mmCIF file of C-alpha atoms in Angstrom:
data_model
loop_
_atom_site.group_PDB
_atom_site.id
_atom_site.type_symbol
_atom_site.label_atom_id
_atom_site.label_comp_id
_atom_site.label_asym_id
_atom_site.label_seq_id
_atom_site.Cartn_x
_atom_site.Cartn_y
_atom_site.Cartn_z
ATOM 1 C CA MET A 1 -14.749 -7.329 93.347
ATOM 2 C CA LYS A 2 -15.716 -4.491 95.713
ATOM 3 C CA ILE A 3 -12.127 -3.258 95.728
ATOM 4 C CA ILE A 4 -12.093 -3.059 91.890
ATOM 5 C CA LEU A 5 -15.376 -1.080 91.834
ATOM 6 C CA PHE A 6 -14.009 1.299 94.512
ATOM 7 C CA ILE A 7 -10.824 1.980 92.479
ATOM 8 C CA ALA A 8 -12.884 2.612 89.314
ATOM 9 C CA ALA A 9 -15.114 5.099 91.146
ATOM 10 C CA VAL A 10 -12.087 7.003 92.456
ATOM 11 C CA LEU A 11 -10.576 7.203 88.988
ATOM 12 C CA MET A 12 -13.836 8.499 87.463
ATOM 13 C CA THR A 13 -14.062 11.175 90.158
ATOM 14 C CA GLU A 14 -10.506 12.357 89.472
ATOM 15 C CA CYS A 15 -11.120 12.478 85.687
ATOM 16 C CA ASN A 16 -14.334 14.500 86.102
ATOM 17 C CA SER A 17 -12.605 17.001 88.351
ATOM 18 C CA VAL A 18 -9.839 17.496 85.805
ATOM 19 C CA ARG A 19 -12.351 18.057 82.987
ATOM 20 C CA LEU A 20 -14.345 20.506 85.132
ATOM 21 C CA SER A 21 -11.255 22.533 85.969
ATOM 22 C CA ALA A 22 -10.313 22.698 82.310
ATOM 23 C CA LEU A 23 -13.767 23.964 81.361
ATOM 24 C CA THR A 24 -13.929 26.566 84.137
ATOM 25 C CA LYS A 25 -10.366 27.870 83.699
ATOM 26 C CA PRO A 26 -10.516 31.504 82.512
ATOM 27 C CA THR A 27 -9.150 32.109 79.032
ATOM 28 C CA THR A 28 -6.547 34.807 78.567
ATOM 29 C CA THR A 29 -6.976 37.189 75.623
ATOM 30 C CA SER A 30 -3.811 37.873 73.664
ATOM 31 C CA THR A 31 -2.924 41.477 73.211
ATOM 32 C CA PRO A 32 -2.130 42.791 69.712
ATOM 33 C CA ALA A 33 1.506 43.006 70.750
ATOM 34 C CA GLN A 34 1.484 39.323 71.648
ATOM 35 C CA MET A 35 -0.237 38.338 68.394
ATOM 36 C CA THR A 36 2.179 40.281 66.187
ATOM 37 C CA GLN A 37 5.063 38.112 64.960
ATOM 38 C CA PRO A 38 8.491 39.470 64.104
ATOM 39 C CA THR A 39 8.995 40.338 60.430
ATOM 40 C CA ALA A 40 11.895 37.921 60.088
ATOM 41 C CA LEU A 41 9.735 35.058 61.405
ATOM 42 C CA VAL A 42 6.942 35.857 58.925
ATOM 43 C CA GLN A 43 9.408 35.820 56.076
ATOM 44 C CA GLU A 44 10.766 32.479 57.231
ATOM 45 C CA MET A 45 7.267 30.979 57.281
ATOM 46 C CA THR A 46 6.402 32.168 53.748
ATOM 47 C CA PRO A 47 7.069 29.281 51.316
ATOM 48 C CA PRO A 48 9.531 30.169 48.567
ATOM 49 C CA THR A 49 8.218 30.487 45.010
ATOM 50 C CA PHE A 50 9.125 27.379 43.000
ATOM 51 C CA VAL A 51 11.036 27.989 39.771
ATOM 52 C CA CYS A 52 11.439 25.066 37.383
ATOM 53 C CA PRO A 53 15.139 24.581 36.567
ATOM 54 C CA GLU A 54 14.231 23.595 33.009
ATOM 55 C CA SER A 55 12.766 27.046 32.347
ATOM 56 C CA SER A 56 16.248 28.561 32.128
ATOM 57 C CA ASN A 57 17.561 25.934 29.688
ATOM 58 C CA THR A 58 17.553 27.663 26.293
ATOM 59 C CA ALA A 59 18.806 24.512 24.568
ATOM 60 C CA SER A 60 15.844 22.356 25.584
ATOM 61 C CA PRO A 61 13.395 21.235 22.867
ATOM 62 C CA VAL A 62 10.622 23.358 24.385
ATOM 63 C CA ALA A 63 12.767 26.508 24.442
ATOM 64 C CA ARG A 64 13.950 25.914 20.888
ATOM 65 C CA LEU A 65 10.380 25.375 19.695
ATOM 66 C CA ARG A 66 9.264 28.621 21.349
ATOM 67 C CA ALA A 67 12.041 30.484 19.567
ATOM 68 C CA ALA A 68 11.143 28.873 16.248
ATOM 69 C CA MET A 69 7.491 29.897 16.658
ATOM 70 C CA LYS A 70 8.677 33.532 16.355
ATOM 71 C CA ASN A 71 11.174 32.900 13.554
ATOM 72 C CA SER A 72 9.969 33.219 9.959
ATOM 73 C CA SER A 73 12.698 30.874 8.706
ATOM 74 C CA TYR A 74 10.962 28.109 10.657
ATOM 75 C CA THR A 75 7.323 29.144 10.405
ATOM 76 C CA GLN A 76 7.594 29.739 6.634
ATOM 77 C CA MET A 77 5.096 32.597 6.966
ATOM 78 C CA ASN A 78 4.960 36.256 7.962
ATOM 79 C CA ALA A 79 2.766 35.652 11.003
ATOM 80 C CA PHE A 80 4.095 33.875 14.079
ATOM 81 C CA PHE A 81 2.504 31.181 16.221
ATOM 82 C CA ASP A 82 1.063 31.756 19.676
ATOM 83 C CA ALA A 83 1.111 28.016 20.313
ATOM 84 C CA PHE A 84 2.154 24.809 18.582
ATOM 85 C CA LEU A 85 0.547 21.358 18.827
ATOM 86 C CA VAL A 86 2.560 18.139 18.798
ATOM 87 C CA PHE A 87 0.788 14.847 18.070
ATOM 88 C CA TYR A 88 1.834 11.296 18.898
ATOM 89 C CA SER A 89 1.397 9.352 15.665
ATOM 90 C CA ASP A 90 3.166 9.233 12.283
ATOM 91 C CA GLU A 91 1.991 10.123 8.759
ATOM 92 C CA HIS A 92 0.044 6.862 8.531
ATOM 93 C CA LEU A 93 -1.582 7.365 11.959
ATOM 94 C CA SER A 94 0.031 4.151 13.173
ATOM 95 C CA GLU A 95 -0.811 2.923 16.638
ATOM 96 C CA GLU A 96 2.879 2.498 17.517
ATOM 97 C CA PRO A 97 5.160 4.829 15.520
ATOM 98 C CA ALA A 98 8.841 4.115 14.942
ATOM 99 C CA ALA A 99 11.540 5.778 17.044
ATOM 100 C CA GLU A 100 12.340 8.381 14.373
ATOM 101 C CA GLU A 101 8.648 9.388 14.248
ATOM 102 C CA ARG A 102 8.148 9.998 17.984
ATOM 103 C CA ARG A 103 7.973 13.780 17.886
ATOM 104 C CA LEU A 104 5.883 13.933 21.058
ATOM 105 C CA GLU A 105 8.543 12.055 23.006
ATOM 106 C CA TYR A 106 11.243 14.361 21.668
ATOM 107 C CA ILE A 107 9.487 17.547 22.689
ATOM 108 C CA SER A 108 8.128 16.385 26.080
ATOM 109 C CA GLY A 109 9.944 13.208 27.144
ATOM 110 C CA TRP A 110 6.631 11.314 27.289
ATOM 111 C CA GLU A 111 6.753 8.089 25.263
ATOM 112 C CA GLY A 112 3.028 7.314 25.377
ATOM 113 C CA SER A 113 0.098 8.653 23.405
ATOM 114 C CA GLY A 114 -1.319 12.114 23.859
ATOM 115 C CA THR A 115 -1.141 15.683 22.564
ATOM 116 C CA ALA A 116 1.260 18.401 23.668
ATOM 117 C CA VAL A 117 0.824 22.161 23.355
ATOM 118 C CA VAL A 118 3.704 24.615 23.726
ATOM 119 C CA ALA A 119 2.975 28.323 24.263
ATOM 120 C CA ASP A 120 5.164 31.262 25.235
ATOM 121 C CA ASP A 121 4.255 31.050 28.898
ATOM 122 C CA GLY A 122 3.463 27.393 29.398
ATOM 123 C CA ALA A 123 3.472 23.833 28.126
ATOM 124 C CA ALA A 124 0.660 21.311 28.606
ATOM 125 C CA LEU A 125 0.268 17.632 27.855
ATOM 126 C CA TRP A 126 -3.051 15.808 27.457
ATOM 127 C CA VAL A 127 -2.876 12.048 28.075
ATOM 128 C CA PRO A 128 -5.431 9.241 28.621
ATOM 129 C CA SER A 129 -6.667 8.696 32.169
ATOM 130 C CA ALA A 130 -4.810 5.392 32.494
ATOM 131 C CA ASP A 131 -1.479 7.109 31.768
ATOM 132 C CA LEU A 132 -1.990 10.196 33.914
ATOM 133 C CA ARG A 133 0.080 9.174 36.951
ATOM 134 C CA ARG A 134 2.925 7.719 34.901
ATOM 135 C CA ALA A 135 3.061 10.791 32.640
ATOM 136 C CA ARG A 136 3.295 13.153 35.618
ATOM 137 C CA ALA A 137 6.158 11.084 36.996
ATOM 138 C CA THR A 138 7.946 11.072 33.624
ATOM 139 C CA VAL A 139 7.888 14.621 32.258
ATOM 140 C CA SER A 140 9.798 17.554 33.704
ATOM 141 C CA CYS A 141 8.389 20.362 35.834
ATOM 142 C CA LEU A 142 7.875 22.457 32.684
ATOM 143 C CA TRP A 143 4.791 20.463 31.790
ATOM 144 C CA LEU A 144 1.243 20.638 33.051
ATOM 145 C CA VAL A 145 -0.210 17.127 32.588
ATOM 146 C CA LEU A 146 -3.973 16.995 32.054
ATOM 147 C CA ASP A 147 -6.489 14.174 31.740
ATOM 148 C CA GLN A 148 -7.871 14.161 28.209
ATOM 149 C CA ASP A 149 -10.808 11.963 29.311
ATOM 150 C CA ASP A 150 -11.950 14.283 32.110
ATOM 151 C CA PRO A 151 -14.525 16.850 30.881
ATOM 152 C CA ARG A 152 -13.732 19.046 33.882
ATOM 153 C CA GLN A 153 -10.212 19.654 32.595
ATOM 154 C CA PRO A 154 -9.653 22.556 30.162
ATOM 155 C CA THR A 155 -9.620 21.626 26.505
ATOM 156 C CA ILE A 156 -6.710 22.441 24.211
ATOM 157 C CA ALA A 157 -8.551 25.436 22.782
ATOM 158 C CA GLU A 158 -9.497 26.772 26.231
ATOM 159 C CA TRP A 159 -5.959 26.382 27.561
ATOM 160 C CA ILE A 160 -4.455 28.228 24.562
ATOM 161 C CA ALA A 161 -7.088 30.980 24.708
ATOM 162 C CA GLU A 162 -6.078 31.821 28.292
ATOM 163 C CA ARG A 163 -2.559 32.762 27.130
ATOM 164 C CA ARG A 164 -3.262 34.000 23.599
ATOM 165 C CA GLY A 165 -0.952 36.524 21.943
ATOM 166 C CA ARG A 166 -1.668 39.003 19.177
ATOM 167 C CA SER A 167 -1.595 36.903 16.014
ATOM 168 C CA GLY A 168 -4.137 34.304 17.117
ATOM 169 C CA LYS A 169 -2.491 31.490 15.113
ATOM 170 C CA VAL A 170 -1.859 27.944 16.311
ATOM 171 C CA GLY A 171 0.503 25.710 14.345
ATOM 172 C CA ALA A 172 0.339 21.933 14.004
ATOM 173 C CA ASP A 173 1.531 19.165 11.694
ATOM 174 C CA ALA A 174 -1.525 18.091 9.699
ATOM 175 C CA ARG A 175 0.254 14.898 8.621
ATOM 176 C CA LEU A 176 0.048 13.441 12.120
ATOM 177 C CA THR A 177 -3.683 13.568 12.875
ATOM 178 C CA SER A 178 -6.852 12.462 11.150
ATOM 179 C CA ILE A 179 -9.044 14.793 9.143
ATOM 180 C CA SER A 180 -11.888 14.419 11.674
ATOM 181 C CA ASP A 181 -9.660 15.297 14.632
ATOM 182 C CA TRP A 182 -8.166 18.221 12.716
ATOM 183 C CA GLN A 183 -11.601 19.628 11.909
ATOM 184 C CA ALA A 184 -12.737 19.237 15.517
ATOM 185 C CA LEU A 185 -9.646 21.090 16.747
ATOM 186 C CA ALA A 186 -10.055 23.824 14.145
ATOM 187 C CA THR A 187 -13.696 24.329 15.126
ATOM 188 C CA SER A 188 -12.960 24.545 18.857
ATOM 189 C CA LEU A 189 -10.088 26.978 18.265
ATOM 190 C CA GLN A 190 -12.253 29.100 15.984
ATOM 191 C CA ARG A 191 -14.711 29.599 18.842
ATOM 192 C CA GLU A 192 -11.840 31.210 20.739
ATOM 193 C CA ASN A 193 -10.933 33.399 17.723
ATOM 194 C CA LEU A 194 -7.887 31.248 17.003
ATOM 195 C CA GLN A 195 -6.829 29.827 13.654
ATOM 196 C CA LEU A 196 -5.311 26.357 13.222
ATOM 197 C CA VAL A 197 -2.513 26.544 10.629
ATOM 198 C CA PRO A 198 -0.823 23.457 9.100
ATOM 199 C CA GLN A 199 2.962 23.503 9.477
ATOM 200 C CA SER A 200 4.741 20.230 8.657
ATOM 201 C CA THR A 201 8.418 21.231 8.566
ATOM 202 C CA MET A 202 9.182 23.273 11.690
ATOM 203 C CA LEU A 203 9.360 20.546 14.322
ATOM 204 C CA ASP A 204 11.218 18.117 12.033
ATOM 205 C CA GLN A 205 13.733 20.848 11.215
ATOM 206 C CA LEU A 206 14.344 21.481 14.912
ATOM 207 C CA TRP A 207 14.738 17.779 15.614
ATOM 208 C CA ASN A 208 17.143 17.307 12.709
ATOM 209 C CA GLU A 209 19.240 20.223 14.027
ATOM 210 C CA GLU A 210 19.343 18.854 17.584
ATOM 211 C CA MET A 211 22.881 18.998 19.007
ATOM 212 C CA ASP A 212 22.323 16.972 22.175
ATOM 213 C CA PRO A 213 23.300 13.340 21.376
ATOM 214 C CA ALA A 214 20.731 12.026 23.848
ATOM 215 C CA ARG A 215 17.906 13.826 22.036
ATOM 216 C CA ARG A 216 19.171 13.495 18.477
ATOM 217 C CA ARG A 217 16.720 12.042 15.986
ATOM 218 C CA PRO A 218 17.295 8.306 15.370
ATOM 219 C CA GLU A 219 18.184 7.268 11.851
ATOM 220 C CA PHE A 220 15.481 5.828 9.652
ATOM 221 C CA THR A 221 15.656 2.067 9.363
ATOM 222 C CA ARG A 222 17.393 0.845 6.223
ATOM 223 C CA VAL A 223 15.885 -2.636 6.237
ATOM 224 C CA VAL A 224 14.533 -3.305 2.753
ATOM 225 C CA ALA A 225 11.069 -4.629 1.971
ATOM 226 C CA MET A 226 10.418 -8.215 0.911
ATOM 227 C CA SER A 227 7.706 -9.805 -1.225
ATOM 228 C CA HIS A 228 5.291 -12.008 0.691
ATOM 229 C CA ASN A 229 4.964 -15.452 -0.883
ATOM 230 C CA GLN A 230 1.629 -16.192 -2.539
ATOM 231 C CA GLU A 231 1.691 -19.499 -0.660
ATOM 232 C CA TYR A 232 0.697 -17.464 2.404
ATOM 233 C CA THR A 233 -1.453 -14.775 0.778
ATOM 234 C CA GLY A 234 -3.540 -17.021 -1.481
ATOM 235 C CA MET A 235 -3.943 -14.174 -3.993
ATOM 236 C CA SER A 236 -1.603 -12.190 -6.207
ATOM 237 C CA TRP A 237 -1.331 -8.413 -5.866
ATOM 238 C CA ARG A 238 -3.015 -8.055 -9.278
ATOM 239 C CA GLU A 239 -6.076 -9.963 -8.083
ATOM 240 C CA LYS A 240 -6.313 -7.777 -5.007
ATOM 241 C CA VAL A 241 -5.962 -4.627 -7.071
ATOM 242 C CA ASN A 242 -8.818 -5.777 -9.318
ATOM 243 C CA LEU A 243 -11.029 -6.407 -6.279
ATOM 244 C CA VAL A 244 -10.448 -2.866 -5.018
ATOM 245 C CA ARG A 245 -10.951 -1.362 -8.479
ATOM 246 C CA ASN A 246 -14.329 -3.058 -8.806
ATOM 247 C CA GLU A 247 -15.337 -1.566 -5.452
ATOM 248 C CA LEU A 248 -14.147 1.890 -6.530
ATOM 249 C CA GLN A 249 -16.228 1.752 -9.677
ATOM 250 C CA ALA A 250 -19.262 0.706 -7.645
ATOM 251 C CA VAL A 251 -19.029 3.838 -5.458
ATOM 252 C CA GLY A 252 -18.222 6.198 -8.321
ATOM 253 C CA ALA A 253 -14.520 6.724 -7.637
ATOM 254 C CA ASP A 254 -11.675 6.328 -10.113
ATOM 255 C CA ALA A 255 -8.864 6.293 -7.546
ATOM 256 C CA MET A 256 -8.120 5.618 -3.885
ATOM 257 C CA ILE A 257 -5.311 6.727 -1.600
ATOM 258 C CA VAL A 258 -4.155 3.906 0.698
ATOM 259 C CA THR A 259 -2.478 5.268 3.834
ATOM 260 C CA ALA A 260 -2.785 2.546 6.513
ATOM 261 C CA LEU A 261 0.379 0.453 6.460
ATOM 262 C CA ASP A 262 -1.382 -2.865 7.064
ATOM 263 C CA GLU A 263 -3.575 -2.153 4.020
ATOM 264 C CA VAL A 264 -0.489 -1.351 1.919
ATOM 265 C CA ALA A 265 1.063 -4.663 3.016
ATOM 266 C CA TRP A 266 -2.098 -6.601 2.135
ATOM 267 C CA LEU A 267 -2.629 -4.907 -1.225
ATOM 268 C CA LEU A 268 0.922 -5.292 -2.562
ATOM 269 C CA ASN A 269 1.794 -8.594 -0.833
ATOM 270 C CA ILE A 270 4.869 -6.962 0.652
ATOM 271 C CA ARG A 271 6.398 -6.843 4.110
ATOM 272 C CA GLY A 272 8.929 -4.603 5.847
ATOM 273 C CA LYS A 273 10.389 -3.652 9.236
ATOM 274 C CA ASP A 274 9.622 0.048 9.445
ATOM 275 C CA LEU A 275 7.442 -0.223 12.586
ATOM 276 C CA PRO A 276 8.528 -1.575 15.990
ATOM 277 C CA TYR A 277 6.112 -4.476 16.403
ATOM 278 C CA ALA A 278 4.649 -5.110 12.952
ATOM 279 C CA PRO A 279 6.182 -6.357 9.660
ATOM 280 C CA LEU A 280 5.094 -3.320 7.663
ATOM 281 C CA LEU A 281 6.596 -1.092 4.974
ATOM 282 C CA LYS A 282 6.321 2.682 5.257
ATOM 283 C CA ALA A 283 4.590 3.651 2.003
ATOM 284 C CA PHE A 284 1.555 5.286 0.419
ATOM 285 C CA VAL A 285 -0.335 3.775 -2.500
ATOM 286 C CA LEU A 286 -2.445 5.730 -4.976
ATOM 287 C CA LEU A 287 -4.544 3.110 -6.722
ATOM 288 C CA SER A 288 -6.373 4.293 -9.846
ATOM 289 C CA LEU A 289 -8.290 2.429 -12.507
ATOM 290 C CA LYS A 290 -5.247 2.673 -14.783
ATOM 291 C CA ASP A 291 -2.158 2.173 -12.648
ATOM 292 C CA VAL A 292 -0.734 1.736 -9.148
ATOM 293 C CA ARG A 293 1.539 4.448 -7.736
ATOM 294 C CA VAL A 294 3.680 3.529 -4.725
ATOM 295 C CA TYR A 295 5.368 6.273 -2.676
ATOM 296 C CA VAL A 296 8.210 4.755 -0.683
ATOM 297 C CA PRO A 297 11.502 5.943 0.882
ATOM 298 C CA PRO A 298 14.565 5.416 -1.305
ATOM 299 C CA GLY A 299 16.267 2.043 -1.105
ATOM 300 C CA LYS A 300 13.252 0.208 0.307
ATOM 301 C CA LEU A 301 12.206 -1.585 -2.888
ATOM 302 C CA LEU A 302 15.069 -3.467 -4.502
ATOM 303 C CA MET A 303 15.100 -5.021 -7.954
ATOM 304 C CA PRO A 304 13.357 -8.341 -7.058
ATOM 305 C CA GLU A 305 10.464 -6.543 -5.348
ATOM 306 C CA ARG A 306 10.139 -3.991 -8.150
ATOM 307 C CA ASP A 307 10.131 -6.823 -10.655
ATOM 308 C CA ALA A 308 7.423 -8.659 -8.696
ATOM 309 C CA LEU A 309 5.296 -5.505 -8.829
ATOM 310 C CA SER A 310 5.940 -5.070 -12.594
ATOM 311 C CA ALA A 311 7.588 -1.724 -11.964
ATOM 312 C CA TYR A 312 9.784 -2.154 -15.057
ATOM 313 C CA ASN A 313 6.982 -2.774 -17.536
ATOM 314 C CA CYS A 314 4.959 0.412 -17.281
ATOM 315 C CA PHE A 315 3.726 1.944 -20.512
ATOM 316 C CA ALA A 316 0.870 4.167 -21.635
ATOM 317 C CA ASN A 317 -2.648 2.944 -20.768
ATOM 318 C CA SER A 318 -1.253 -0.010 -18.810
ATOM 319 C CA ASN A 319 -3.223 -1.012 -15.713
ATOM 320 C CA ASN A 320 -1.054 -3.927 -14.610
ATOM 321 C CA CYS A 321 2.077 -2.071 -13.514
ATOM 322 C CA THR A 322 3.359 -0.196 -10.508
ATOM 323 C CA ARG A 323 5.034 3.204 -10.637
ATOM 324 C CA VAL A 324 7.485 3.729 -7.771
ATOM 325 C CA ASN A 325 7.847 7.357 -6.636
ATOM 326 C CA GLU A 326 9.638 9.276 -3.886
ATOM 327 C CA TYR A 327 7.853 9.002 -0.532
ATOM 328 C CA GLY A 328 7.399 12.727 0.141
ATOM 329 C CA THR A 329 5.986 13.564 -3.301
ATOM 330 C CA VAL A 330 2.615 11.989 -2.531
ATOM 331 C CA TYR A 331 1.184 15.327 -1.362
ATOM 332 C CA SER A 332 2.156 17.283 -4.468
ATOM 333 C CA ASP A 333 1.013 14.442 -6.735
ATOM 334 C CA LEU A 334 -2.396 14.407 -5.059
ATOM 335 C CA ARG A 335 -2.783 18.143 -5.699
ATOM 336 C CA ARG A 336 -2.352 17.689 -9.437
ATOM 337 C CA ALA A 337 -3.946 14.261 -9.812
ATOM 338 C CA ILE A 338 -5.927 13.854 -13.047
ATOM 339 C CA GLU A 339 -8.543 11.568 -11.465
ATOM 340 C CA THR A 340 -12.003 13.070 -10.938
ATOM 341 C CA LYS A 341 -12.965 11.319 -7.670
ATOM 342 C CA ILE A 342 -10.452 10.016 -5.150
ATOM 343 C CA LEU A 343 -11.649 7.891 -2.248
ATOM 344 C CA ILE A 344 -10.196 9.093 1.063
ATOM 345 C CA PRO A 345 -10.466 6.521 3.893
ATOM 346 C CA THR A 346 -12.364 7.746 6.920
ATOM 347 C CA GLY A 347 -11.835 6.697 10.513
ATOM 348 C CA GLY A 348 -13.760 3.880 12.124
ATOM 349 C CA THR A 349 -13.506 0.993 14.545
ATOM 350 C CA PHE A 350 -10.446 -0.553 12.951
ATOM 351 C CA GLN A 351 -8.681 2.412 11.326
ATOM 352 C CA ARG A 352 -8.135 6.115 11.954
ATOM 353 C CA GLY A 353 -8.419 6.883 8.257
ATOM 354 C CA ALA A 354 -6.252 9.229 6.215
ATOM 355 C CA SER A 355 -4.423 12.155 7.740
ATOM 356 C CA ALA A 356 -5.604 15.736 7.467
ATOM 357 C CA ALA A 357 -2.627 16.583 5.219
ATOM 358 C CA ILE A 358 -3.616 13.853 2.744
ATOM 359 C CA ALA A 359 -7.199 15.087 2.598
ATOM 360 C CA GLN A 360 -6.135 18.724 2.294
ATOM 361 C CA SER A 361 -3.832 17.867 -0.626
ATOM 362 C CA ILE A 362 -6.739 16.589 -2.722
ATOM 363 C CA PRO A 363 -8.868 19.301 -4.353
ATOM 364 C CA GLN A 364 -12.184 19.615 -2.568
ATOM 365 C CA THR A 365 -14.269 18.719 -5.630
ATOM 366 C CA LYS A 366 -12.380 15.424 -5.980
ATOM 367 C CA ARG A 367 -12.751 14.253 -2.391
ATOM 368 C CA LEU A 368 -14.888 11.208 -1.626
ATOM 369 C CA PHE A 369 -14.803 10.313 2.059
ATOM 370 C CA GLN A 370 -15.678 6.685 2.688
ATOM 371 C CA THR A 371 -14.564 3.666 4.691
ATOM 372 C CA SER A 372 -11.687 1.829 3.068
ATOM 373 C CA PRO A 373 -12.947 -1.247 1.148
ATOM 374 C CA ILE A 374 -9.670 -3.016 1.920
ATOM 375 C CA ILE A 375 -10.794 -3.483 5.527
ATOM 376 C CA TYR A 376 -13.558 -5.846 4.427
ATOM 377 C CA PHE A 377 -11.404 -7.678 1.881
ATOM 378 C CA LYS A 378 -8.795 -8.287 4.566
ATOM 379 C CA ALA A 379 -11.450 -9.723 6.890
ATOM 380 C CA GLN A 380 -12.512 -12.368 4.346
ATOM 381 C CA LYS A 381 -9.828 -15.047 4.729
ATOM 382 C CA ASN A 382 -9.138 -17.441 1.861
ATOM 383 C CA SER A 383 -8.002 -21.066 2.328
ATOM 384 C CA ALA A 384 -4.289 -20.184 2.338
ATOM 385 C CA GLU A 385 -4.796 -17.498 4.973
ATOM 386 C CA ILE A 386 -6.947 -19.811 7.115
ATOM 387 C CA HIS A 387 -4.242 -22.486 6.942
ATOM 388 C CA GLY A 388 -1.635 -19.921 7.962
ATOM 389 C CA MET A 389 -3.771 -18.733 10.878
ATOM 390 C CA LYS A 390 -4.088 -22.290 12.192
ATOM 391 C CA LYS A 391 -0.326 -22.806 11.998
ATOM 392 C CA ALA A 392 0.232 -19.480 13.769
ATOM 393 C CA HIS A 393 -2.189 -20.468 16.549
ATOM 394 C CA LEU A 394 -0.333 -23.761 17.016
ATOM 395 C CA ARG A 395 2.996 -21.967 17.361
ATOM 396 C CA ASP A 396 1.381 -19.503 19.739
ATOM 397 C CA ALA A 397 -0.059 -22.356 21.826
ATOM 398 C CA VAL A 398 3.356 -24.018 22.081
ATOM 399 C CA ALA A 399 4.928 -20.738 23.182
ATOM 400 C CA MET A 400 2.175 -20.151 25.757
ATOM 401 C CA CYS A 401 2.462 -23.674 27.175
ATOM 402 C CA THR A 402 6.234 -23.259 27.420
ATOM 403 C CA VAL A 403 5.869 -20.024 29.391
ATOM 404 C CA LEU A 404 3.191 -21.452 31.703
ATOM 405 C CA ASN A 405 5.311 -24.542 32.340
ATOM 406 C CA TYR A 406 8.260 -22.310 33.236
ATOM 407 C CA ILE A 407 6.131 -20.260 35.636
ATOM 408 C CA GLU A 408 4.727 -23.419 37.225
ATOM 409 C CA LYS A 409 8.216 -24.821 37.849
ATOM 410 C CA ILE A 410 9.335 -21.559 39.488
ATOM 411 C CA TYR A 411 6.222 -21.571 41.687
ATOM 412 C CA LEU A 412 6.709 -25.176 42.782
ATOM 413 C CA TYR A 413 10.396 -24.541 43.462
ATOM 414 C CA ARG A 414 9.583 -21.599 45.732
ATOM 415 C CA ILE A 415 6.902 -23.575 47.585
ATOM 416 C CA GLN A 416 9.373 -26.397 48.145
ATOM 417 C CA SER A 417 11.997 -23.915 49.397
ATOM 418 C CA ILE A 418 9.526 -22.474 51.905
ATOM 419 C CA ASP A 419 8.609 -25.936 53.149
ATOM 420 C CA ASP A 420 12.279 -26.883 53.529
ATOM 421 C CA ARG A 421 12.993 -23.763 55.594
ATOM 422 C CA ARG A 422 10.009 -24.511 57.850
ATOM 423 C CA ASP A 423 11.177 -28.106 58.408
ATOM 424 C CA ALA A 424 14.677 -26.885 59.225
#
């Protein structure tokens, strides 16, 4: 024991002497000549300026959009755009738009939700916080990805104002955002002396002219709509129309524009395959006290479905028929509608409401903003719908049990394999 203590004392003495010599060692002052580095070495240490390879690609969607912002054949106006906004949704503000409606993915490469802004000297993408890391890993180096839920990040208006040009105009497709979001954007841009201008053709024209096969716009689905059997709905489309008409009269409206696709499906008892994960038909419905006007792409409603909707029996003063019109004419028809008050659905917990373009198409004196009454009618399930829900839950339970059984078998198999290897 004494020998161990003696060795420890010697080691401590040696360590202290080393520390003391290090502290008392005189420091040498470097002369300016010693501190000056060669010019070549300084240049080698300076990091090179990063240049995004995409910035030189004039055929990219961003470059083509920037060129179109300064081209009157695309802007359809004398003034040019300093920036252009690209939204995620479609004309019905669907939660999951179809492939041919994903304009945000075309322009940025980001397949999730968000808002993109393209200016002459930059491009920025605002995404939810949960998608921030994935978005930054997905888009190219052209894009600045910002957290739309972080108040410390610059807003769209602030970001555009930092790189504003001379015209002070910002373009956007008013069909792809709600009236409340459009008004909020317009107000924030106005504070920066910028004007939000609706432009619904420029980006679609660019996408339709895309030459790169990988970026070319997918074709619209040609799957036709089908009538939903009353065995499952419990009510005919006429009964549902009468329910909505009674509600319109109670609030002082003589018409309503139906834009949400699930409400169109419920009202007309019709189903389609125009959205990725929902059996819905892409259509607008203008329901008045006298008739029902459906705006649908060509070829979607065949003779049996038109016959079920009484589209062949329309005559003057008839309120039990459906007039089928071209999908894109809904905006012009709303501008010259003869009705005095048209209910425009507002956003809420379950719906985003009508788009800004729909609201802007209706004369201001005829606008009546209110929650869609169809939401509440849909929530009140009749006996046929309750029976269908129970059957659906049974099928869902069988599917869930099948999956869990499969996972359990895989787990047990792996446990057994581990035990066998240990025994071996």
